[in-house]
């Protein structure tokens, strides 16, 4: 049977019982998802998919990559992304599609010709299942990298310590990406809070090498360009000795051993300033 | 490169240096060994910082390479040795590279010279077109 005829026959078979077959598909899938998605939602999703599948076959091909199946692919991509975001497993996600194979299958009194047509449909659904998994995997990756970014944001909280004073405690290894985030957040906080004093606390940084030092220096310079002064605090004895041996010079940047000392210094310096946006004279 | 530099004891570990994550890993390994042979907190920090500098030079200028690290024993003393090796372009003028503030890139130019000051033993072998090997050791007091 040529492909065109197979498609025509499949469209006939699928449309004749569209209502009951669609319901069976929804029923089969809802069992695997055990109520974690509303029946109404699932019904809408799968019936749309069913209709698109029939339209695709009507378009005259079995190639799921073809133009006729554009709508099917779009719906599947949407389904995968939603499932991935809602925390469904890859198996649960693929089953939504693959369950169609059990529903749209020949019965005992199906003619030999129709059985062959169903076989083609089964292959098509397999391919669509794989496509669904691919989109699922890609979405998970996107979610993970977005979470990593969020974590980075979260792990560098900029806090307003006092009127006119913001502080950022740095914890852990400072690489270029993290330092960039710290710098941006600190500069933004200066603007948002109308502060002109920033404290960068490095108590939680295990080692200060030339790379970290360079990042710190750049941040201080950028803050200065915005009319703010930085204080680096939390320099522990072993870090101080290492910085000296390395030969790093912090120039006229104020450094303090504790955050409390840094705050005292910032307040004294802040008071001496003439007018501070949003602050006292 | 020839292996004239001190080679760590049999139980040394090799860490590839091919990315920023590898630099972090190398640093953590050096710190663990420094703690194991009871270096003081200051000496630990100095050694880890020196290792960090050399690992990054291996990555940035050497185009990647390897760090071998382990404990060493001499005259009843114990220490940590780390050897950084790459087969990059080499350093044409070693004196210049070891001058404070000299950099061919956008750095502070303090990594190599600073690392030398941070450790007890420092040897550098390099060959233009043949790669660079830097070995450092810090001894427990
Ligand atoms: N493994 C290497 N292979 C080739 N050239 C190197 C290597 N290590 C260092 N150099 C050269 O020596 C110079 C000085 O190195 P050094 O680490 O002191 O400074 P830097 O890396 O430029 O800056 P930083 O202060 O951030 O470390 C480098 O700019 C580079 O030209
Ligand atoms: Mg360097």
Short mmCIF file of C-alpha atoms and ligand atoms in Angstrom, two decimals:
data_model
loop_
_atom_site.label_atom_id
_atom_site.label_comp_id
_atom_site.label_asym_id
_atom_site.label_seq_id
_atom_site.Cartn_x
_atom_site.Cartn_y
_atom_site.Cartn_z
CA UNK A 1 0.00 0.00 0.00
CA UNK A 2 1.58 3.32 -1.00
CA UNK A 3 2.20 5.87 1.73
CA UNK A 4 -0.57 8.15 0.44
CA UNK A 5 -3.15 5.40 0.74
CA UNK A 6 -1.92 4.38 4.17
CA UNK A 7 -2.40 7.94 5.33
CA UNK A 8 -5.87 8.22 3.84
CA UNK A 9 -6.91 4.96 5.48
CA UNK A 10 -5.47 6.01 8.86
CA UNK A 11 -7.35 9.30 8.69
CA UNK A 12 -10.57 7.32 8.04
CA UNK A 13 -9.91 4.96 10.94
CA UNK A 14 -8.93 7.70 13.35
CA UNK A 15 -11.77 10.11 12.53
CA UNK A 16 -14.49 7.44 12.59
CA UNK A 17 -13.94 6.87 16.28
CA UNK A 18 -12.20 10.10 17.21
CA UNK A 19 -14.43 10.70 20.22
CA UNK A 20 -14.01 7.31 21.91
CA UNK A 21 -10.36 6.80 20.94
CA UNK A 22 -9.49 10.25 22.22
CA UNK A 23 -11.22 9.50 25.50
CA UNK A 24 -9.35 6.18 25.80
CA UNK A 25 -6.02 7.95 25.26
CA UNK A 26 -6.81 10.53 27.94
CA UNK A 27 -7.89 7.74 30.27
CA UNK A 28 -4.68 5.70 29.68
CA UNK A 29 -2.42 8.71 30.28
CA UNK A 30 -4.29 10.00 33.30
CA UNK A 31 -3.69 6.64 35.00
CA UNK A 32 0.09 7.05 34.62
CA UNK A 33 0.05 10.62 35.93
CA UNK A 34 -2.12 9.78 38.94
CA UNK A 35 -3.99 13.01 39.24
CA UNK A 36 -0.99 15.31 39.21
CA UNK A 37 -2.48 17.08 36.23
CA UNK A 38 -6.14 18.00 35.94
CA UNK A 39 -8.31 15.77 33.76
CA UNK A 40 -9.71 18.77 31.90
CA UNK A 41 -6.20 19.98 31.11
CA UNK A 42 -5.07 16.55 29.94
CA UNK A 43 -8.22 16.14 27.85
CA UNK A 44 -7.63 19.44 26.09
CA UNK A 45 -3.93 18.65 25.53
CA UNK A 46 -4.38 15.19 24.07
CA UNK A 47 -7.45 15.95 21.97
CA UNK A 48 -5.62 18.85 20.39
CA UNK A 49 -2.72 16.54 19.72
CA UNK A 50 -5.06 13.89 18.30
CA UNK A 51 -6.65 16.37 15.95
CA UNK A 52 -3.26 17.68 14.84
CA UNK A 53 -2.08 14.14 14.21
CA UNK A 54 -5.08 13.46 11.99
CA UNK A 55 -4.46 16.72 10.14
CA UNK A 56 -0.82 15.76 9.69
CA UNK A 57 -1.80 12.43 8.15
CA UNK A 58 -4.33 14.18 5.99
CA UNK A 59 -1.43 16.29 4.72
CA UNK A 60 -0.31 13.11 3.05
CA UNK A 61 2.85 11.85 4.74
CA UNK A 62 4.26 9.73 7.50
CA UNK A 63 7.37 11.86 7.94
CA UNK A 64 6.99 13.57 11.31
CA UNK A 65 9.61 16.14 10.27
CA UNK A 66 7.45 17.30 7.36
CA UNK A 67 5.50 20.55 7.14
CA UNK A 68 2.19 18.74 7.68
CA UNK A 69 3.30 17.78 11.20
CA UNK A 70 4.39 21.28 12.23
CA UNK A 71 1.38 21.64 14.49
CA UNK A 72 2.02 18.20 16.07
CA UNK A 73 5.61 19.12 16.83
CA UNK A 74 4.59 22.46 18.30
CA UNK A 75 2.05 20.81 20.59
CA UNK A 76 4.50 18.12 21.67
CA UNK A 77 7.20 20.68 22.41
CA UNK A 78 4.71 22.60 24.51
CA UNK A 79 3.65 19.43 26.32
CA UNK A 80 7.28 18.42 27.07
CA UNK A 81 8.21 21.84 28.35
CA UNK A 82 5.20 22.00 30.65
CA UNK A 83 5.86 18.51 31.98
CA UNK A 84 9.56 19.20 32.55
CA UNK A 85 8.76 22.38 34.45
CA UNK A 86 6.12 20.64 36.54
CA UNK A 87 8.66 18.01 37.56
CA UNK A 88 7.29 15.00 35.70
CA UNK A 89 9.84 12.30 34.88
CA UNK A 90 11.06 11.65 31.32
CA UNK A 91 9.15 8.33 31.36
CA UNK A 92 5.90 9.98 32.41
CA UNK A 93 6.36 12.60 29.74
CA UNK A 94 7.11 10.18 26.91
CA UNK A 95 4.25 7.91 28.03
CA UNK A 96 1.75 10.68 27.32
CA UNK A 97 2.63 10.24 23.69
CA UNK A 98 3.50 6.54 23.55
CA UNK A 99 0.24 5.54 25.26
CA UNK A 100 -1.35 6.51 21.96
CA UNK A 101 0.14 3.33 20.49
CA UNK A 102 -2.03 1.11 22.70
CA UNK A 103 -5.14 3.10 21.99
CA UNK A 104 -4.72 3.54 18.25
CA UNK A 105 -4.02 -0.14 17.68
CA UNK A 106 -5.72 -2.81 15.60
CA UNK A 107 -8.29 -5.10 17.19
CA UNK A 108 -9.02 -8.77 16.39
CA UNK A 109 -11.27 -8.07 13.44
CA UNK A 110 -9.01 -5.52 11.79
CA UNK A 111 -8.21 -6.41 8.19
CA UNK A 112 -4.64 -7.28 7.19
CA UNK A 113 -4.34 -4.05 5.19
CA UNK A 114 -5.42 -1.97 8.14
CA UNK A 115 -3.01 -3.78 10.44
CA UNK A 116 -0.19 -2.64 8.18
CA UNK A 117 -1.52 0.92 8.32
CA UNK A 118 -1.57 0.76 12.11
CA UNK A 119 2.03 -0.46 12.06
CA UNK A 120 3.05 2.71 10.24
CA UNK A 121 1.14 4.78 12.75
CA UNK A 122 2.92 3.00 15.57
CA UNK A 123 6.32 3.86 14.08
CA UNK A 124 5.24 7.46 13.67
CA UNK A 125 4.20 7.65 17.33
CA UNK A 126 7.54 6.15 18.39
CA UNK A 127 9.38 8.90 16.54
CA UNK A 128 7.14 11.53 18.10
CA UNK A 129 7.85 10.02 21.54
CA UNK A 130 11.59 10.42 20.98
CA UNK A 131 11.10 13.98 19.83
CA UNK A 132 9.19 14.65 23.04
CA UNK A 133 12.06 13.26 25.12
CA UNK A 134 14.55 15.42 23.28
CA UNK A 135 12.60 18.58 24.02
CA UNK A 136 12.20 17.40 27.60
CA UNK A 137 15.97 16.96 28.03
CA UNK A 138 16.68 20.35 26.53
CA UNK A 139 14.17 22.01 28.82
CA UNK A 140 15.68 20.32 31.89
CA UNK A 141 19.09 21.64 30.89
CA UNK A 142 17.69 25.13 30.55
CA UNK A 143 16.04 24.86 33.95
CA UNK A 144 19.26 23.67 35.56
CA UNK A 145 21.39 26.44 34.11
CA UNK A 146 18.77 29.02 35.08
CA UNK A 147 18.81 27.65 38.62
CA UNK A 148 22.60 27.81 38.76
CA UNK A 149 22.37 31.45 37.78
CA UNK A 150 19.73 32.12 40.41
CA UNK A 151 21.85 30.39 43.02
CA UNK A 152 24.72 32.63 42.11
CA UNK A 153 22.48 35.65 42.55
CA UNK A 154 21.20 34.36 45.85
CA UNK A 155 24.64 33.58 47.19
CA UNK A 156 25.71 37.20 46.80
CA UNK A 157 23.15 39.17 48.76
CA UNK A 158 23.73 42.88 48.88
CA UNK A 159 22.28 44.32 52.08
CA UNK A 160 21.68 47.85 53.20
CA UNK A 161 23.47 48.02 56.54
CA UNK A 162 22.69 51.61 57.41
CA UNK A 163 21.38 54.73 55.79
CA UNK A 164 23.89 55.34 53.01
CA UNK A 165 25.84 52.10 53.53
CA UNK A 166 25.46 48.85 51.57
CA UNK A 167 27.46 45.68 52.17
CA UNK A 168 28.12 42.47 50.27
CA UNK A 169 29.57 39.44 52.01
CA UNK A 170 31.58 37.27 49.64
CA UNK A 171 31.63 33.57 50.34
CA UNK A 172 33.56 30.81 48.61
CA UNK A 173 35.57 30.79 45.43
CA UNK A 174 35.41 33.96 43.40
CA UNK A 175 35.57 33.27 39.71
CA UNK A 176 35.08 35.80 36.94
CA UNK A 177 31.39 35.02 36.46
CA UNK A 178 30.57 35.41 40.14
CA UNK A 179 32.60 38.55 40.52
CA UNK A 180 30.76 40.06 37.60
CA UNK A 181 27.44 39.36 39.35
CA UNK A 182 28.72 40.78 42.63
CA UNK A 183 29.93 43.93 40.95
CA UNK A 184 26.68 44.51 39.07
CA UNK A 185 24.55 43.89 42.13
CA UNK A 186 26.67 46.13 44.32
CA UNK A 187 26.63 49.00 41.85
CA UNK A 188 22.88 48.63 41.38
CA UNK A 189 22.34 48.59 45.16
CA UNK A 190 24.30 51.84 45.47
CA UNK A 191 21.88 53.45 43.04
CA UNK A 192 18.72 51.85 44.45
CA UNK A 193 19.45 52.77 48.04
CA UNK A 194 21.08 56.11 47.34
CA UNK A 195 24.17 54.99 49.20
CA UNK A 196 27.67 56.31 48.81
CA UNK A 197 29.49 53.79 50.99
CA UNK A 198 30.00 50.14 50.07
CA UNK A 199 31.56 47.44 52.20
CA UNK A 200 32.90 44.30 50.53
CA UNK A 201 33.41 41.66 53.19
CA UNK A 202 35.79 38.82 52.25
CA UNK A 203 35.68 36.86 55.52
CA UNK A 204 34.27 33.88 53.60
CA UNK A 205 36.84 33.90 50.80
CA UNK A 206 39.44 31.14 51.32
CA UNK A 207 42.26 32.75 49.33
CA UNK A 208 42.91 36.03 47.59
CA UNK A 209 45.10 35.57 44.55
CA UNK A 210 45.90 38.06 41.80
CA UNK A 211 42.70 37.23 39.94
CA UNK A 212 40.46 37.89 42.94
CA UNK A 213 42.44 41.00 43.81
CA UNK A 214 42.05 42.32 40.30
CA UNK A 215 38.30 41.77 40.45
CA UNK A 216 38.10 43.59 43.77
CA UNK A 217 40.14 46.50 42.45
CA UNK A 218 37.92 46.81 39.38
CA UNK A 219 34.80 46.86 41.55
CA UNK A 220 36.25 49.63 43.70
CA UNK A 221 37.16 51.68 40.65
CA UNK A 222 33.67 51.27 39.18
CA UNK A 223 32.06 52.30 42.49
CA UNK A 224 34.27 55.37 42.57
CA UNK A 225 33.14 56.36 39.12
CA UNK A 226 29.65 56.43 40.59
CA UNK A 227 30.77 58.64 43.44
CA UNK A 228 30.85 55.89 46.05
CA UNK A 229 33.67 54.68 48.26
CA UNK A 230 34.42 51.03 49.03
CA UNK A 231 35.87 49.46 52.13
CA UNK A 232 37.21 45.91 52.02
CA UNK A 233 36.66 44.12 55.32
CA UNK A 234 37.18 40.68 56.79
CA UNK A 235 40.85 40.38 55.85
CA UNK A 236 42.08 37.56 58.07
CA UNK A 237 45.74 37.34 59.17
CA UNK A 238 46.68 34.55 56.77
CA UNK A 239 45.10 36.41 53.86
CA UNK A 240 46.87 39.63 54.82
CA UNK A 241 50.26 37.91 54.90
CA UNK A 242 49.63 36.21 51.58
CA UNK A 243 48.57 39.46 49.93
CA UNK A 244 51.76 41.13 51.14
CA UNK A 245 53.97 38.28 49.92
CA UNK A 246 52.25 38.28 46.54
CA UNK A 247 52.95 41.99 46.25
CA UNK A 248 49.38 43.10 45.70
CA UNK A 249 48.84 46.73 46.56
CA UNK A 250 45.41 47.98 47.46
CA UNK A 251 46.65 51.56 47.21
CA UNK A 252 44.42 54.03 48.99
CA UNK A 253 41.54 51.56 49.37
CA UNK A 254 40.50 51.34 53.00
CA UNK A 255 40.75 47.82 54.43
CA UNK A 256 39.50 46.65 57.82
CA UNK A 257 39.75 43.37 59.68
CA UNK A 258 36.10 43.23 60.69
CA UNK A 259 32.77 44.25 59.27
CA UNK A 260 32.02 46.25 62.42
CA UNK A 261 35.17 48.33 61.96
CA UNK A 262 34.28 48.86 58.34
CA UNK A 263 30.80 50.07 59.24
CA UNK A 264 32.20 52.49 61.82
CA UNK A 265 34.56 53.86 59.24
CA UNK A 266 31.82 54.14 56.62
CA UNK A 267 29.54 56.04 58.99
CA UNK A 268 32.25 58.48 59.95
CA UNK A 269 33.15 59.06 56.33
CA UNK A 270 29.50 59.23 55.26
CA UNK A 271 28.73 61.91 57.84
CA UNK A 272 31.56 64.04 56.57
CA UNK A 273 30.11 63.95 53.09
CA UNK A 274 28.15 67.04 52.09
CA UNK A 275 24.83 65.92 50.69
CA UNK A 276 23.82 62.36 50.13
CA UNK A 277 20.92 61.50 47.86
CA UNK A 278 18.09 60.34 50.09
CA UNK A 279 20.19 60.74 53.22
CA UNK A 280 20.91 63.38 55.81
CA UNK A 281 23.10 66.39 55.04
CA UNK B 1 60.22 18.60 29.40
CA UNK B 2 62.92 16.80 31.39
CA UNK B 3 62.06 15.79 34.92
CA UNK B 4 64.82 17.57 36.82
CA UNK B 5 62.42 19.18 39.25
CA UNK B 6 61.59 17.39 42.49
CA UNK B 7 59.14 14.65 41.77
CA UNK B 8 56.62 13.96 44.51
CA UNK B 9 56.53 10.61 46.30
CA UNK B 10 55.01 7.58 44.70
CA UNK B 11 51.54 8.55 45.86
CA UNK B 12 51.26 11.67 43.79
CA UNK B 13 48.15 12.69 41.97
CA UNK B 14 47.75 14.17 38.52
CA UNK B 15 45.15 16.78 37.79
CA UNK B 16 44.52 18.02 34.26
CA UNK B 17 44.41 21.80 34.00
CA UNK B 18 42.08 22.57 31.13
CA UNK B 19 39.39 24.83 32.54
CA UNK B 20 38.60 27.20 35.37
CA UNK B 21 36.91 24.35 37.20
CA UNK B 22 40.16 22.39 37.02
CA UNK B 23 41.98 25.32 38.61
CA UNK B 24 39.51 25.22 41.49
CA UNK B 25 39.95 21.46 41.82
CA UNK B 26 43.73 21.77 41.79
CA UNK B 27 43.51 24.37 44.53
CA UNK B 28 41.29 22.16 46.67
CA UNK B 29 43.63 19.19 46.29
CA UNK B 30 46.63 21.27 47.31
CA UNK B 31 44.76 22.55 50.34
CA UNK B 32 43.80 19.04 51.41
CA UNK B 33 47.44 17.90 51.24
CA UNK B 34 48.65 21.01 53.04
CA UNK B 35 46.25 20.25 55.87
CA UNK B 36 47.30 16.61 55.87
CA UNK B 37 50.96 17.44 56.50
CA UNK B 38 49.96 20.01 59.08
CA UNK B 39 51.19 23.20 57.48
CA UNK B 40 50.22 26.25 59.52
CA UNK B 41 47.15 28.15 58.37
CA UNK B 42 49.35 30.91 56.95
CA UNK B 43 51.53 28.43 55.07
CA UNK B 44 48.47 26.59 53.76
CA UNK B 45 47.05 29.82 52.42
CA UNK B 46 50.36 30.81 50.87
CA UNK B 47 50.80 27.45 49.16
CA UNK B 48 47.22 27.33 47.90
CA UNK B 49 47.53 30.86 46.55
CA UNK B 50 50.81 30.05 44.78
CA UNK B 51 49.21 26.92 43.28
CA UNK B 52 46.26 28.99 42.14
CA UNK B 53 48.57 31.42 40.32
CA UNK B 54 50.59 28.70 38.61
CA UNK B 55 47.52 26.69 37.64
CA UNK B 56 45.99 29.76 36.02
CA UNK B 57 49.22 30.55 34.15
CA UNK B 58 49.28 26.94 32.92
CA UNK B 59 45.74 27.39 31.68
CA UNK B 60 45.99 30.90 30.25
CA UNK B 61 49.52 31.03 28.83
CA UNK B 62 50.43 27.35 28.55
CA UNK B 63 47.15 26.51 26.83
CA UNK B 64 46.38 23.93 29.51
CA UNK B 65 48.49 21.18 31.03
CA UNK B 66 48.73 19.10 34.13
CA UNK B 67 49.49 19.47 37.83
CA UNK B 68 51.19 16.68 39.73
CA UNK B 69 51.02 17.02 43.46
CA UNK B 70 51.98 14.99 46.50
CA UNK B 71 53.81 14.84 49.80
CA UNK B 72 57.62 14.87 49.85
CA UNK B 73 60.03 13.83 52.59
CA UNK B 74 63.57 15.12 53.09
CA UNK B 75 65.85 15.16 56.14
CA UNK B 76 63.00 14.04 58.33
CA UNK B 77 60.80 16.87 57.16
CA UNK B 78 57.57 16.63 55.26
CA UNK B 79 56.25 19.01 52.67
CA UNK B 80 53.91 19.42 49.73
CA UNK B 81 55.23 19.60 46.19
CA UNK B 82 53.23 20.65 43.18
CA UNK B 83 54.55 20.57 39.62
CA UNK B 84 52.77 22.47 36.87
CA UNK B 85 53.58 21.45 33.35
CA UNK B 86 52.41 22.58 29.95
CA UNK B 87 53.65 22.23 26.41
CA UNK B 88 52.73 25.77 25.45
CA UNK B 89 54.89 28.50 23.89
CA UNK B 90 57.37 28.71 26.78
CA UNK B 91 58.71 31.92 28.33
CA UNK B 92 61.27 33.75 26.15
CA UNK B 93 62.59 36.03 28.90
CA UNK B 94 62.40 34.44 32.35
CA UNK B 95 63.86 37.41 34.21
CA UNK B 96 61.26 39.68 32.70
CA UNK B 97 58.42 37.20 33.48
CA UNK B 98 59.63 37.09 37.09
CA UNK B 99 59.62 40.88 37.40
CA UNK B 100 56.88 42.23 39.63
CA UNK B 101 54.23 43.91 37.54
CA UNK B 102 55.30 42.56 34.18
CA UNK B 103 52.50 40.92 32.23
CA UNK B 104 52.05 39.99 28.61
CA UNK B 105 48.30 39.84 29.14
CA UNK B 106 45.94 41.93 31.21
CA UNK B 107 47.04 40.66 34.61
CA UNK B 108 48.73 42.33 37.52
CA UNK B 109 51.98 40.60 36.59
CA UNK B 110 52.42 39.33 40.13
CA UNK B 111 51.47 35.66 39.82
CA UNK B 112 54.82 34.13 38.94
CA UNK B 113 57.03 36.39 41.03
CA UNK B 114 54.55 36.31 43.90
CA UNK B 115 54.31 32.53 43.82
CA UNK B 116 58.10 32.34 44.17
CA UNK B 117 57.93 34.45 47.33
CA UNK B 118 55.07 32.39 48.77
CA UNK B 119 56.87 29.04 48.78
CA UNK B 120 60.13 27.55 50.11
CA UNK B 121 61.44 25.96 46.90
CA UNK B 122 60.73 27.22 43.41
CA UNK B 123 62.15 25.96 40.14
CA UNK B 124 61.19 27.07 36.68
CA UNK B 125 62.21 25.37 33.46
CA UNK B 126 61.07 26.65 30.15
CA UNK B 127 61.94 26.38 26.54
CA UNK B 128 60.60 28.58 23.78
CA UNK B 129 58.25 26.40 21.78
CA UNK B 130 58.77 23.53 24.21
CA UNK B 131 56.62 24.33 27.19
CA UNK B 132 57.03 25.35 30.79
CA UNK B 133 57.42 23.48 34.05
CA UNK B 134 57.21 25.13 37.44
CA UNK B 135 57.73 23.16 40.65
CA UNK B 136 57.01 24.50 44.12
CA UNK B 137 57.44 23.03 47.59
CA UNK B 138 56.35 24.20 51.00
CA UNK B 139 57.83 22.44 54.05
CA UNK B 140 56.12 21.91 57.37
CA UNK B 141 57.93 23.71 60.21
N1 LIG C 1 53.08 28.68 31.68
C1 LIG C 1 53.44 29.79 30.99
N2 LIG C 1 53.66 29.72 29.66
C2 LIG C 1 53.99 30.82 28.95
N3 LIG C 1 54.12 32.04 29.48
C3 LIG C 1 53.92 32.20 30.80
C4 LIG C 1 53.56 31.09 31.62
N4 LIG C 1 53.42 31.54 32.89
C5 LIG C 1 53.69 32.87 32.85
N5 LIG C 1 53.99 33.28 31.60
C6 LIG C 1 54.36 34.65 31.19
O1 LIG C 1 54.83 35.35 32.30
C7 LIG C 1 54.10 36.56 32.51
C8 LIG C 1 54.01 36.88 33.97
O2 LIG C 1 53.21 35.91 34.65
P1 LIG C 1 52.49 36.33 35.97
O3 LIG C 1 51.69 35.19 36.47
O4 LIG C 1 53.48 36.90 36.91
O5 LIG C 1 51.55 37.53 35.53
P2 LIG C 1 50.12 37.47 34.78
O6 LIG C 1 49.64 36.09 34.71
O7 LIG C 1 50.29 38.18 33.51
O8 LIG C 1 49.19 38.31 35.75
P3 LIG C 1 48.67 37.87 37.19
O9 LIG C 1 49.26 38.86 38.15
O10 LIG C 1 47.20 37.94 37.12
O11 LIG C 1 49.17 36.48 37.46
C9 LIG C 1 52.77 36.30 31.87
O12 LIG C 1 52.13 37.49 31.49
C10 LIG C 1 53.17 35.43 30.67
O13 LIG C 1 53.61 36.21 29.60
MG1 LIG C 2 49.50 34.81 36.35
#
